[in-house]
Tab-separated table of C-alpha atoms in Angstrom:
chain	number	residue	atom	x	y	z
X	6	UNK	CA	1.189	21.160	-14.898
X	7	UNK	CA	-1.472	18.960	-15.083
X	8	UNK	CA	-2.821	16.713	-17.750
X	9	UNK	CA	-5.571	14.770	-19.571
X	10	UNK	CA	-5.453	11.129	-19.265
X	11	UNK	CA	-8.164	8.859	-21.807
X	12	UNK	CA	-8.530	5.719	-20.276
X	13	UNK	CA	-7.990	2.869	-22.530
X	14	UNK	CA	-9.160	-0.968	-22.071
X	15	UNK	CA	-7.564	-3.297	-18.986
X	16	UNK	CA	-6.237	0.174	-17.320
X	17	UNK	CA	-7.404	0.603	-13.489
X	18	UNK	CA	-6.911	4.068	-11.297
X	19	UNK	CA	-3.794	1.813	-9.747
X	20	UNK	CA	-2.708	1.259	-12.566
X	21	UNK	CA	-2.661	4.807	-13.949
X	22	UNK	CA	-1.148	6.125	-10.790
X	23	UNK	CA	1.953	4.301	-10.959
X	24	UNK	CA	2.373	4.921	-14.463
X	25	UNK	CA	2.526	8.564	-13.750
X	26	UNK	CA	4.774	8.091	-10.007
X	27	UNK	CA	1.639	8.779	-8.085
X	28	UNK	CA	2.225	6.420	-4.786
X	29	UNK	CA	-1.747	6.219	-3.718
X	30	UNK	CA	-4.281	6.347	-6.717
X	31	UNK	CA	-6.538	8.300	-4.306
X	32	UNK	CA	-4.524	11.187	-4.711
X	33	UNK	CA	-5.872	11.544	-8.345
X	34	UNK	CA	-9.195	9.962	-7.441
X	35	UNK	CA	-10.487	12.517	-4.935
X	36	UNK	CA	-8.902	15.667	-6.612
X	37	UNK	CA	-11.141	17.975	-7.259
X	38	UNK	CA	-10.416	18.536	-10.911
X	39	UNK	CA	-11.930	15.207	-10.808
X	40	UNK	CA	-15.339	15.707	-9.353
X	41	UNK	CA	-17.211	14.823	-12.613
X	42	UNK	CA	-15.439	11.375	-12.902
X	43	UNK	CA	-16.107	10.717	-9.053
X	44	UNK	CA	-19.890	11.404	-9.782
X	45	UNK	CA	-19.892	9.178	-13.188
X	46	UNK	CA	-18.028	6.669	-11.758
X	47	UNK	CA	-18.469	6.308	-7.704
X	48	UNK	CA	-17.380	2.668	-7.888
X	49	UNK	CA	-13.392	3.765	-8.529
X	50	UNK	CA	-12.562	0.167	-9.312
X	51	UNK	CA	-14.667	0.117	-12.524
X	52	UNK	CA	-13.904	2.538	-15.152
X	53	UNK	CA	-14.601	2.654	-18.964
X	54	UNK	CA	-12.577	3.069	-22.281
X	55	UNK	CA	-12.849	6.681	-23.296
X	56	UNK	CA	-13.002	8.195	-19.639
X	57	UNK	CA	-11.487	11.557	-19.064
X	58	UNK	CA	-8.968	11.778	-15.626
X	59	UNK	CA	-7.099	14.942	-14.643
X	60	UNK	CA	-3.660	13.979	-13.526
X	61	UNK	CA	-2.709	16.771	-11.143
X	62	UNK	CA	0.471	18.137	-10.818
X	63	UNK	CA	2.721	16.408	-7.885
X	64	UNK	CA	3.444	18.200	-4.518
X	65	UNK	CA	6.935	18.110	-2.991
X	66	UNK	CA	6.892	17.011	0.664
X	67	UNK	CA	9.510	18.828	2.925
X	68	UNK	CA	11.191	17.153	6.146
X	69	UNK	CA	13.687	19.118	8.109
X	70	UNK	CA	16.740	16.791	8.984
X	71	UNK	CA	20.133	17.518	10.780
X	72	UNK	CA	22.936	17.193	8.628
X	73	UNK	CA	25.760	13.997	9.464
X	74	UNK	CA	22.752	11.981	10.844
X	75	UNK	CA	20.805	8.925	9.323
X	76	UNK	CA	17.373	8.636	8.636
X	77	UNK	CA	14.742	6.504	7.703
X	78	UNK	CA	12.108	7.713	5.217
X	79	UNK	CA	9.127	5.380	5.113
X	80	UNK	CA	7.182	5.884	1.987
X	81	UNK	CA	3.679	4.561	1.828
X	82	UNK	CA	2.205	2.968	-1.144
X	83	UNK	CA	-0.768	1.675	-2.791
X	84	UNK	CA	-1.926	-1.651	-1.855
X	85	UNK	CA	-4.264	-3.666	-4.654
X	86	UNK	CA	-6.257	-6.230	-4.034
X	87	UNK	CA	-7.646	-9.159	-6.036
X	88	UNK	CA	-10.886	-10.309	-4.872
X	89	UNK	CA	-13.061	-12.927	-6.351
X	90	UNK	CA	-15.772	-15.053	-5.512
X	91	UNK	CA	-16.476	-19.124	-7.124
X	92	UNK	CA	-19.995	-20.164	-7.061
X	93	UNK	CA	-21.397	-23.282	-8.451
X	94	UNK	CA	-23.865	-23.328	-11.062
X	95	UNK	CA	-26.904	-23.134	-8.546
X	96	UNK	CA	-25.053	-19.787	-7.083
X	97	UNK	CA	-23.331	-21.742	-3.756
X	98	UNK	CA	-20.029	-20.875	-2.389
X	99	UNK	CA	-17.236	-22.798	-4.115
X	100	UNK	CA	-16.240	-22.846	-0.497
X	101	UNK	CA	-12.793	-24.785	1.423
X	102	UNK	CA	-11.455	-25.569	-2.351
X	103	UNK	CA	-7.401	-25.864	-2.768
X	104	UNK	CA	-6.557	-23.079	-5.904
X	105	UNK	CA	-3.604	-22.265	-7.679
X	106	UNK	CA	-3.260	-18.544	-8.767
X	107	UNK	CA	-0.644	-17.271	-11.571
X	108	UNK	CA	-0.311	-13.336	-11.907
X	109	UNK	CA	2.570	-11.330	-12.909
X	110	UNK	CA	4.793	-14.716	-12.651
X	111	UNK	CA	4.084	-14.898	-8.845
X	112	UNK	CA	1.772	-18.099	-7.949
X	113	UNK	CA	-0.307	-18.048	-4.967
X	114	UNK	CA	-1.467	-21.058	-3.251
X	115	UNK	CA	-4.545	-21.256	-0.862
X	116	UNK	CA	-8.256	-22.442	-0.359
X	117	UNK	CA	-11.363	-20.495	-0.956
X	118	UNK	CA	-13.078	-19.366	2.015
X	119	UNK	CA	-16.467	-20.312	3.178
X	120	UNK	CA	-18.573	-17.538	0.929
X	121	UNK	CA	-16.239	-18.810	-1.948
X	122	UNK	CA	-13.511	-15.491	-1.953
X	123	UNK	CA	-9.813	-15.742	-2.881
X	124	UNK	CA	-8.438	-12.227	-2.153
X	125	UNK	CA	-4.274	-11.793	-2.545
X	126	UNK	CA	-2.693	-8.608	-2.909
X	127	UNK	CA	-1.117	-7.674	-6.574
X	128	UNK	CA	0.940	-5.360	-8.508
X	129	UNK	CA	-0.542	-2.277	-9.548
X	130	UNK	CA	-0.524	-2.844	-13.021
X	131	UNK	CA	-1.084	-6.960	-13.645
X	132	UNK	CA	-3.508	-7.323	-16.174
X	133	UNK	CA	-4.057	-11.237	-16.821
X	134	UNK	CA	-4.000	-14.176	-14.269
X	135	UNK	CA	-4.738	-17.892	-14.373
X	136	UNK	CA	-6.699	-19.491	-11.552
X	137	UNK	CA	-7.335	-23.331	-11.629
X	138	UNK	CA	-9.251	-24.665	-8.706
X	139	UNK	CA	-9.622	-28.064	-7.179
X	140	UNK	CA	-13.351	-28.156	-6.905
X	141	UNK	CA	-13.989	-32.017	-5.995
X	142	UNK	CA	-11.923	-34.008	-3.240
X	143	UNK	CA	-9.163	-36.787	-3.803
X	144	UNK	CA	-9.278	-39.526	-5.312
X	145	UNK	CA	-12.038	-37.936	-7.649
X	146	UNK	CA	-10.581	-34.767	-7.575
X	147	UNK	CA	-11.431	-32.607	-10.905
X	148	UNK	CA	-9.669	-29.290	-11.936
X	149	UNK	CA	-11.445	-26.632	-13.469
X	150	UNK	CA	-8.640	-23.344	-15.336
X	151	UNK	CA	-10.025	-19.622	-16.323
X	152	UNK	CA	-8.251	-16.613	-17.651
X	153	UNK	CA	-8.687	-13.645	-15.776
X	154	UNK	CA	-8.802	-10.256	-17.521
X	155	UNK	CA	-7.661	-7.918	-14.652
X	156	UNK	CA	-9.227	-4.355	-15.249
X	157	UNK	CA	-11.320	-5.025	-18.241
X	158	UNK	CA	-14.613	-5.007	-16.494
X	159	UNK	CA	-16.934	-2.302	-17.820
X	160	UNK	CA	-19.440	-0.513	-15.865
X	161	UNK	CA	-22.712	-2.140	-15.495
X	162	UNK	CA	-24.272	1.055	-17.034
X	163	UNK	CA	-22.660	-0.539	-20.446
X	164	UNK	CA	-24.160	-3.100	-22.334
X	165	UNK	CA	-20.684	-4.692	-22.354
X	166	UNK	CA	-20.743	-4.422	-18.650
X	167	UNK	CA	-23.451	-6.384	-18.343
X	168	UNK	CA	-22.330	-8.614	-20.668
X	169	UNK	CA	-19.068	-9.441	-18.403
X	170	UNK	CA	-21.208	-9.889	-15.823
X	171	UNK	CA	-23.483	-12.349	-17.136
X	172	UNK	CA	-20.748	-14.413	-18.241
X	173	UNK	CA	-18.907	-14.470	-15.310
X	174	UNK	CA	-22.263	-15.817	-13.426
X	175	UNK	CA	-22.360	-18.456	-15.873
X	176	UNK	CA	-24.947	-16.819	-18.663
X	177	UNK	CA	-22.892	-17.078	-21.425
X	178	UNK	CA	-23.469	-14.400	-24.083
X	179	UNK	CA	-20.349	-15.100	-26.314
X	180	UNK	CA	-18.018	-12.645	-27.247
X	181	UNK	CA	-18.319	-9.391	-25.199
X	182	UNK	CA	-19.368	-6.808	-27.899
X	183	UNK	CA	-21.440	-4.440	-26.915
X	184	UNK	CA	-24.266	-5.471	-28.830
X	185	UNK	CA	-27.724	-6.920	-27.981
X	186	UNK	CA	-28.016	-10.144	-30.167
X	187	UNK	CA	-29.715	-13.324	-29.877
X	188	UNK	CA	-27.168	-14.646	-27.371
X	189	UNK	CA	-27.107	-11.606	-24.785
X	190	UNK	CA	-30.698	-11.935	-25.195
X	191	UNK	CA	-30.926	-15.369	-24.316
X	192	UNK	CA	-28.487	-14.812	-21.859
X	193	UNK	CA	-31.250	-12.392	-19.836
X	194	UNK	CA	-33.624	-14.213	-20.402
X	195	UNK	CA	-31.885	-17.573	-18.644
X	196	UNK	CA	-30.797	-15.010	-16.021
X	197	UNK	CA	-34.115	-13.488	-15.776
X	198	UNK	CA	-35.803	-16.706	-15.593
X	199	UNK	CA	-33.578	-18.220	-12.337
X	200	UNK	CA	-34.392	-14.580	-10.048
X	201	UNK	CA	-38.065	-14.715	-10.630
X	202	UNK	CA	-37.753	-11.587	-13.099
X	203	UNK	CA	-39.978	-11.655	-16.499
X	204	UNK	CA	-37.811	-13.295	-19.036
X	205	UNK	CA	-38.012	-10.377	-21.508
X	206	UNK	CA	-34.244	-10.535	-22.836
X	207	UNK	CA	-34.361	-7.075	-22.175
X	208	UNK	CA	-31.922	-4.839	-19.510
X	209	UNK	CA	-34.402	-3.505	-17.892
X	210	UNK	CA	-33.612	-1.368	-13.814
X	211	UNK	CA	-35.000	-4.428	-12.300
X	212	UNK	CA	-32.504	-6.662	-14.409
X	213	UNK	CA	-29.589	-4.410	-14.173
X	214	UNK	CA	-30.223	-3.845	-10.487
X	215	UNK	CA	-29.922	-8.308	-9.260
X	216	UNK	CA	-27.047	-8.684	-11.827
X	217	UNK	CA	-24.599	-6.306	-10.128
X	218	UNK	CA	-25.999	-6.765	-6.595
X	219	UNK	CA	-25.142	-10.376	-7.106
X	220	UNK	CA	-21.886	-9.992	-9.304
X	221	UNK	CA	-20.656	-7.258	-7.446
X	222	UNK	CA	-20.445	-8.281	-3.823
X	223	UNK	CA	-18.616	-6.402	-1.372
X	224	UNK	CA	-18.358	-9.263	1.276
């Protein structure tokens, strides 16, 4: 029978689906008890405390088989990626950097590609990394360390969303709250400022529209 899900803070459709043995988090995704969240949310890597997900009930595959043989049953699952992209303070590529990545007590090793993206597959569920980069070259090399909140980025139609965002392009605005004070406001306004928009402080369509174009990059 199938159920209700609420989805709390840091969880992801991957992550949801594994906690309830679904192999492919399409599967609840696309289902059409889930039409509604598809249409609130057509960006299924983004959801938002408080959303409501319909966890179908699970089908049984059949296979016919001989008996007193062996067989190999290939079962395919999920595959999550991390994707990021390091830009310095005047929005270049962080690009042909050496990094060290820590999730889920696995450490990758690599260098950022020439648009600035480290992308390395990851468990369904991981939900904190640590990524130190080697922006400058030896002997003056410098190291620069951030914590990375897997799955707690709100939809840009949230004033926490935008928040994230903001931060994450280097417009800090503090603590992510929720609220529209001084420091969010500033925030837009410094952000506002460097795209040619009015500096109003405000989140207005033009606003909301360069801030997720730019944070949210497909490639």
């Amino acid at each position: 029978m199938s159920k209700v899900h609420i989805v709390k803070q840091g969880e992801c459709l991957a992550s949801i689906a594994k906690k309830n043995e679904f192999k492919n988090w399409k599967t609840i995704y696309e289902h059409p008890d889930n039409k509604d969240l598809k249409n609130k949310r057509p960006n299924p890597n983004i959801l938002f405390p408080g959303d409501r997900i319909i966890i179908p009930d699970k089908s049984l595959k059949q296979a016919n088989i001989e008996t007193n043989g062996k067989y190999k049953i290939k079962i395919k699952t999920q595959k999550v990626q991390f994707r990021i992209y390091l830009k310095d303070r005047k929005g270049k590529p962080i690009a042909n950097k050496n990094y060290e990545l820590m999730i889920d007590n696995r450490t990758f090793y690599g260098t950022t590609g020439s648009k600035g993206l480290i992308e390395r597959e990851i468990s369904e569920d991981a939900d904190v990394g640590y990524l130190t980069v080697e922006i400058n070259e030896p002997p003056y090399s410098e190291k620069y360390s951030w914590k990375i909140k897997i799955g707690n980025l709100d939809p840009a139609d949230e004033i926490s969303g935008i928040q994230a965002r903001l931060n994450n392009l280097g417009f800090s605005c503090g603590t992510v709250d929720g609220i529209i004070g001084q420091k969010t406001k500033d925030a837009l306004k410094a952000f506002q400022r460097s795209y040619n928009i009015e500096p109003t402080g405000k989140i207005d369509n033009t606003t909301k529209k360069k801030i997720e174009d730019i944070h949210d990059q497909k490639s």
